[in-house]
Coordinates of N, CA, C and O in Angstrom, one line a residue:
X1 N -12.4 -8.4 6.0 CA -11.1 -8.9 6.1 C -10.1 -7.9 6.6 O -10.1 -6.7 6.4
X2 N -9.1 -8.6 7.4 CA -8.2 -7.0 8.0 C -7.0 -7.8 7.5 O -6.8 -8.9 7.1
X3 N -6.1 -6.6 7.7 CA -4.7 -6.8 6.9 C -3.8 -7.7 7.7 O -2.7 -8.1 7.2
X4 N -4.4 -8.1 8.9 CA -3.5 -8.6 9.6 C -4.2 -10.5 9.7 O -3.9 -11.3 10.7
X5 N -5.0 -10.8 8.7 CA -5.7 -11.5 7.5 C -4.3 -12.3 6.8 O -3.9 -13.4 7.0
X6 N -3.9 -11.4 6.0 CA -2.5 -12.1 5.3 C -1.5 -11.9 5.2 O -0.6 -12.6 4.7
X7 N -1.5 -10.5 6.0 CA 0.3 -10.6 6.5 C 0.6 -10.4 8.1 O -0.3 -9.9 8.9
X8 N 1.8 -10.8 8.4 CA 2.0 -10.1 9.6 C 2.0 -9.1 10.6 O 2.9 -8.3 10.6
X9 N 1.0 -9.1 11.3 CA 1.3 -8.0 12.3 C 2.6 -7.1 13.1 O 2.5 -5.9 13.5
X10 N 4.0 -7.9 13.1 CA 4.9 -8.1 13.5 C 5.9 -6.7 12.4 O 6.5 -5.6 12.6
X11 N 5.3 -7.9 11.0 CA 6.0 -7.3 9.8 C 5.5 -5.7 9.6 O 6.2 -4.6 9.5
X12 N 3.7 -5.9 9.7 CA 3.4 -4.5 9.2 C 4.0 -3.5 9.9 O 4.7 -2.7 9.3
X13 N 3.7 -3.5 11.8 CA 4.6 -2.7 12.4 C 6.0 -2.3 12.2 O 6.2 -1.1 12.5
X14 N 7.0 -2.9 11.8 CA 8.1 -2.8 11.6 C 8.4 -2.0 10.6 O 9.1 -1.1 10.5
X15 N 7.4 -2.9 9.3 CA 7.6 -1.5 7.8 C 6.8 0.0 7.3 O 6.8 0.7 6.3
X16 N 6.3 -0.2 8.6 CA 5.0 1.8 8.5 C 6.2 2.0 9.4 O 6.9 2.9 8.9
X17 N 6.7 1.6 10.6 CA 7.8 2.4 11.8 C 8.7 2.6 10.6 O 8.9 3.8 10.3
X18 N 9.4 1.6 9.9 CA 11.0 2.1 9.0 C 10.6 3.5 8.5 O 11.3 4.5 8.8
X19 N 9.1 3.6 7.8 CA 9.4 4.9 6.9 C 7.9 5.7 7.6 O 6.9 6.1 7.0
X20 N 8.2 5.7 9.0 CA 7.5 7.3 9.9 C 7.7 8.6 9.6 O 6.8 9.4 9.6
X21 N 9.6 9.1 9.1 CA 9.4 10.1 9.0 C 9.0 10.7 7.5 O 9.0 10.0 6.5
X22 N 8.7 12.0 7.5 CA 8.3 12.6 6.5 C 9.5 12.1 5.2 O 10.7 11.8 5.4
X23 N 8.9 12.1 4.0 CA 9.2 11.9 2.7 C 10.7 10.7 2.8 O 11.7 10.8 2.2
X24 N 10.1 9.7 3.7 CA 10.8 8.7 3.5 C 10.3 7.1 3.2 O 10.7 6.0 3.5
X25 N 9.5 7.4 2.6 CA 8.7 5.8 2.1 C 9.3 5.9 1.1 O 9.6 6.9 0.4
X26 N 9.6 4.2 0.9 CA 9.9 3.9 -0.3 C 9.5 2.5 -0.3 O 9.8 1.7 0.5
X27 N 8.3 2.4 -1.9 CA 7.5 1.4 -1.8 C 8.0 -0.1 -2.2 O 7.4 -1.1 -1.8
X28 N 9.2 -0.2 -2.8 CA 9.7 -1.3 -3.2 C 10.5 -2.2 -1.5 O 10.3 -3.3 -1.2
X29 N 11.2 -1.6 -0.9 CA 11.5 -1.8 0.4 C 9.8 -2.1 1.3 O 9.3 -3.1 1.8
X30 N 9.3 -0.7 1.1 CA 8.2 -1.3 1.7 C 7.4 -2.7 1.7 O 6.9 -3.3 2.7
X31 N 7.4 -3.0 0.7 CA 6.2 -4.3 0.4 C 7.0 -5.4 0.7 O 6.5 -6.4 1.2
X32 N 8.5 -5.4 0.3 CA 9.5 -6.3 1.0 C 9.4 -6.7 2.3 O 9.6 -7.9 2.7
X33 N 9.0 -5.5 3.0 CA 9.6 -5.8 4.4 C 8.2 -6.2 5.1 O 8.2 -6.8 6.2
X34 N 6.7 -5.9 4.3 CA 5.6 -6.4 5.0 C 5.3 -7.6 4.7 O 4.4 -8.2 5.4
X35 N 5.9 -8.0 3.8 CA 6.3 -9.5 3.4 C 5.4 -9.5 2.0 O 5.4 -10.6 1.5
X36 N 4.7 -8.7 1.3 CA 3.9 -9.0 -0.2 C 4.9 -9.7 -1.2 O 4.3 -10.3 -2.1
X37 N 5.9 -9.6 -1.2 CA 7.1 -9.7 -2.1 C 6.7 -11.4 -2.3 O 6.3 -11.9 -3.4
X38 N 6.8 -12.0 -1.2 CA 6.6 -13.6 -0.9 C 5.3 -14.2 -0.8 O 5.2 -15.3 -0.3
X39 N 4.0 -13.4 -1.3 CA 2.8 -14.1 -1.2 C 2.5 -14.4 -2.2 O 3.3 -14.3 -3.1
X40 N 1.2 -14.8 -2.4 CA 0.5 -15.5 -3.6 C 0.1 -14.4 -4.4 O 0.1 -13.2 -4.0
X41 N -0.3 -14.7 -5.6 CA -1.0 -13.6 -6.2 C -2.2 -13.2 -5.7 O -2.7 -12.0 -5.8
X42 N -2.8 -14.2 -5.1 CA -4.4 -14.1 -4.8 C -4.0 -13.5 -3.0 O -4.9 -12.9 -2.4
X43 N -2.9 -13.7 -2.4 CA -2.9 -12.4 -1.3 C -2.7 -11.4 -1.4 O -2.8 -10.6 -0.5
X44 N -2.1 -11.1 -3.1 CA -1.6 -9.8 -2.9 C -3.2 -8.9 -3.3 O -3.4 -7.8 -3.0
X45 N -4.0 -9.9 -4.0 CA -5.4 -8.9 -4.2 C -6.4 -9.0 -3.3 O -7.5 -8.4 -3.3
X46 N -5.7 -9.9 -2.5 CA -6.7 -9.3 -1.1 C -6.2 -7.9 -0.3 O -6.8 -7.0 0.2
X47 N -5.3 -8.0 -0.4 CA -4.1 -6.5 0.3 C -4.8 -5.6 -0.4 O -5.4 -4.8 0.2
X48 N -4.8 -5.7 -2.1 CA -5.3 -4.7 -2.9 C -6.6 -4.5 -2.4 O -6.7 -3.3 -2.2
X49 N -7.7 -5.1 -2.1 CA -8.9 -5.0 -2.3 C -9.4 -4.3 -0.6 O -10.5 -3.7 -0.3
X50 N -8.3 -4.6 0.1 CA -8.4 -3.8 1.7 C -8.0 -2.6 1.5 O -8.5 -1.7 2.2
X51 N -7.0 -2.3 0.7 CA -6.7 -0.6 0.4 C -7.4 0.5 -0.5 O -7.4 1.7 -0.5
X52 N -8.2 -0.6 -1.6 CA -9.6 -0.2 -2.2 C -10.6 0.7 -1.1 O -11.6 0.0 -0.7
X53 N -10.6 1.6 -0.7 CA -11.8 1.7 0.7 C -12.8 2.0 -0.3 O -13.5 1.0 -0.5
X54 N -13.1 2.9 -1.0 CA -14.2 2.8 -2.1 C -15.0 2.0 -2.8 O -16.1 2.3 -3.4
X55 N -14.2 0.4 -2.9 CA -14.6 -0.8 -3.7 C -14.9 -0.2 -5.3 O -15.8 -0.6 -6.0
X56 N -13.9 0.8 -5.7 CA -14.2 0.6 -6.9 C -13.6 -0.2 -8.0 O -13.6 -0.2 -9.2
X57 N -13.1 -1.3 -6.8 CA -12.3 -1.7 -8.1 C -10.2 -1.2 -8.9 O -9.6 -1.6 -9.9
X58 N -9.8 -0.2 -7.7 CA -9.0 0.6 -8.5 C -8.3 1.5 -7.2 O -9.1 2.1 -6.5
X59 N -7.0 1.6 -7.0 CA -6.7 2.6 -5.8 C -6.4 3.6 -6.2 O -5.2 3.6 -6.6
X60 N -7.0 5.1 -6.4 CA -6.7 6.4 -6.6 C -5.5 7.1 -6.2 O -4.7 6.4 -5.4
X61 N -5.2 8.3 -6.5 CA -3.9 8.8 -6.2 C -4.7 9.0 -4.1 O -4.1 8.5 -3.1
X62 N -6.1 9.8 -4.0 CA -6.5 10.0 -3.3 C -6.2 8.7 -2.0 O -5.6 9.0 -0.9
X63 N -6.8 7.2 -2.2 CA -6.7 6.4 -1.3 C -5.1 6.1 -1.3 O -4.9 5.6 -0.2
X64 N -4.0 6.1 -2.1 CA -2.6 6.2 -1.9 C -2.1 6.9 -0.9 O -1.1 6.8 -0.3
X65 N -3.0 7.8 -0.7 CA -2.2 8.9 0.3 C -1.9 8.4 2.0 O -1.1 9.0 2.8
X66 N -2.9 7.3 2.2 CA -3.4 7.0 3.3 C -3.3 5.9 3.1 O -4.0 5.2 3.8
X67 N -2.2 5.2 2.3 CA -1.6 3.4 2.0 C -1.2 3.0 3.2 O -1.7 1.9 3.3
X68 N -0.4 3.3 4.4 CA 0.1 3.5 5.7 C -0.8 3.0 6.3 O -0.8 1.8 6.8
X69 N -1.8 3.9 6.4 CA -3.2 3.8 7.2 C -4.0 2.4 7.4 O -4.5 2.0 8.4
X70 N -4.1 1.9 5.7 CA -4.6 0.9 5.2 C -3.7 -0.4 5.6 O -4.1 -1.5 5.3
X71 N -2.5 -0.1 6.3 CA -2.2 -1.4 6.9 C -1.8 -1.4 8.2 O -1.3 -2.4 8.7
X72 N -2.1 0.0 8.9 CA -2.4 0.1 10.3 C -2.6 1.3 10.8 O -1.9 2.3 10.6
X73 N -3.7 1.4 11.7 CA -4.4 2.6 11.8 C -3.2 3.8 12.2 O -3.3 5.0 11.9
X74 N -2.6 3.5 12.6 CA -1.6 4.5 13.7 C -0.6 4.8 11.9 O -0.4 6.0 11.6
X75 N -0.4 4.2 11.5 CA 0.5 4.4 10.0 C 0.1 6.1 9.8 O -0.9 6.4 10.5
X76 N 0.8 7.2 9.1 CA 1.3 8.5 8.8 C 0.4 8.6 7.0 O 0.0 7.6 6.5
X77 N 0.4 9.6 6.7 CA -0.2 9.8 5.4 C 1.1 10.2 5.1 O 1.9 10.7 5.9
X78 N 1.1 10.0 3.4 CA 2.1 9.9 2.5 C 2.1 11.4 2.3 O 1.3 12.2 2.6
X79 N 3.4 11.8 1.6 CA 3.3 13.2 1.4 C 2.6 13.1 -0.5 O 2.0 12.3 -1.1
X80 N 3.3 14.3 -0.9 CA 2.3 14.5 -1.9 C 3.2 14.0 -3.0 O 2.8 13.5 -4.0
X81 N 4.1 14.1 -2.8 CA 5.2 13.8 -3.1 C 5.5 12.1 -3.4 O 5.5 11.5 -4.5
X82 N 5.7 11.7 -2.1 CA 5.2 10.2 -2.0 C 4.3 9.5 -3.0 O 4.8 9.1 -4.1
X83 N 3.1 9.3 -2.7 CA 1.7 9.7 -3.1 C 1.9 9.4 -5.0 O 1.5 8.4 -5.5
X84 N 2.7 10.5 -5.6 CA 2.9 10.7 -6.4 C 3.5 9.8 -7.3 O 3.0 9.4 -8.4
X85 N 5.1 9.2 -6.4 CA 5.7 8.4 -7.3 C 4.9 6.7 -7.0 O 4.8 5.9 -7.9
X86 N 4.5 6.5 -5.7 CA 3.8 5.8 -5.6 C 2.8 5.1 -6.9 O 2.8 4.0 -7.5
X87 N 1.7 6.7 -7.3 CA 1.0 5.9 -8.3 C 1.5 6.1 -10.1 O 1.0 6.0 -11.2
X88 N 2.7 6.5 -9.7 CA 3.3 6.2 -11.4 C 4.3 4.9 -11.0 O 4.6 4.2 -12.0
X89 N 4.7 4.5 -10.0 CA 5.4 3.5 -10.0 C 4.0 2.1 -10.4 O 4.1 1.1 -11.0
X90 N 2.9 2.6 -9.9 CA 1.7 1.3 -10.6 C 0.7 1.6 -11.0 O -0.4 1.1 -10.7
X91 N 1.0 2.8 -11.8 CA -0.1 3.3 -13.1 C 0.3 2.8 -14.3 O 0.7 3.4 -15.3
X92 N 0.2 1.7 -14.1 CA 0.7 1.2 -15.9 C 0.4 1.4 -17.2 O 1.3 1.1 -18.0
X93 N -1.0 2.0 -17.7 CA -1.2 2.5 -18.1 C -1.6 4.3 -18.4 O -1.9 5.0 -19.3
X94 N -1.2 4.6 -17.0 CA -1.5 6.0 -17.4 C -3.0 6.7 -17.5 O -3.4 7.4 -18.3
X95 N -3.4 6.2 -16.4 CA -5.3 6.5 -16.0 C -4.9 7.2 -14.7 O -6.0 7.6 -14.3
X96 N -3.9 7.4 -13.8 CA -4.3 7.9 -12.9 C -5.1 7.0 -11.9 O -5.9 7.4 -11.1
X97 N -4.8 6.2 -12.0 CA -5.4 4.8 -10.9 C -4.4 3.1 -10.9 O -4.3 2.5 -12.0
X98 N -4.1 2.7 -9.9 CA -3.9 1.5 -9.8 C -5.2 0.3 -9.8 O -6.0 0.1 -8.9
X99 N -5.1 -0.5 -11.3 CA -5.9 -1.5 -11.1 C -5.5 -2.7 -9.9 O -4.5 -2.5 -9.2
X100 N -6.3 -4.2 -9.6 CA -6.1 -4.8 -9.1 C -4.5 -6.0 -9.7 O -3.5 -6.3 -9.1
X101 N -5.0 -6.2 -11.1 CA -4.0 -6.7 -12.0 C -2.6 -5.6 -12.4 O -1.7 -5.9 -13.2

């Protein structure tokens, strides 16, 4: 399944271009503007399960870095920084990984 599966093509381009330059992503805008905000639950775990590249079940700090990527090849790697608040903004627990739920 590719990402352009359940959301926009249009959209994704538009929200990896907003935050091209360095240490300017910001994920709550982001997911807005690729349209996740307004899908189903069950598209948002398809999205999850396409940024999964390992299939374990779980997106690491490591596959966050390269969230860009995962919704279009030309997308920028996250800084470390990024990266960072990324997975405390959906580490709910505190394991160091985003589950699917």
């Amino acid at each position: 399944m590719a990402m352009t599966d359940v959301l926009s093509a249009e959209d994704i381009k538009k929200a990896v271009g907003a935050f091209s330059a360095a240490d300017s992503f910001n994920y709550k805008k982001f997911f807005e503007m690729v349209g996740l905000k307004k899908k189903s639950p069950e598209d948002v775990k398809k999205v999850f399960h396409i940024l999964d590249k390992d299939r374990s079940g779980f997106i690491e700090e490591e596959e966050l870095k390269f969230v860009l990527k995962g919704f279009t090849p030309d997308g920028r790697d996250l800084s470390d920084k990024e990266t960072k608040a990324l997975l405390a903004a959906g580490d709910k627990d505190g394991d160091g990984k985003i589950g699917a739920d």
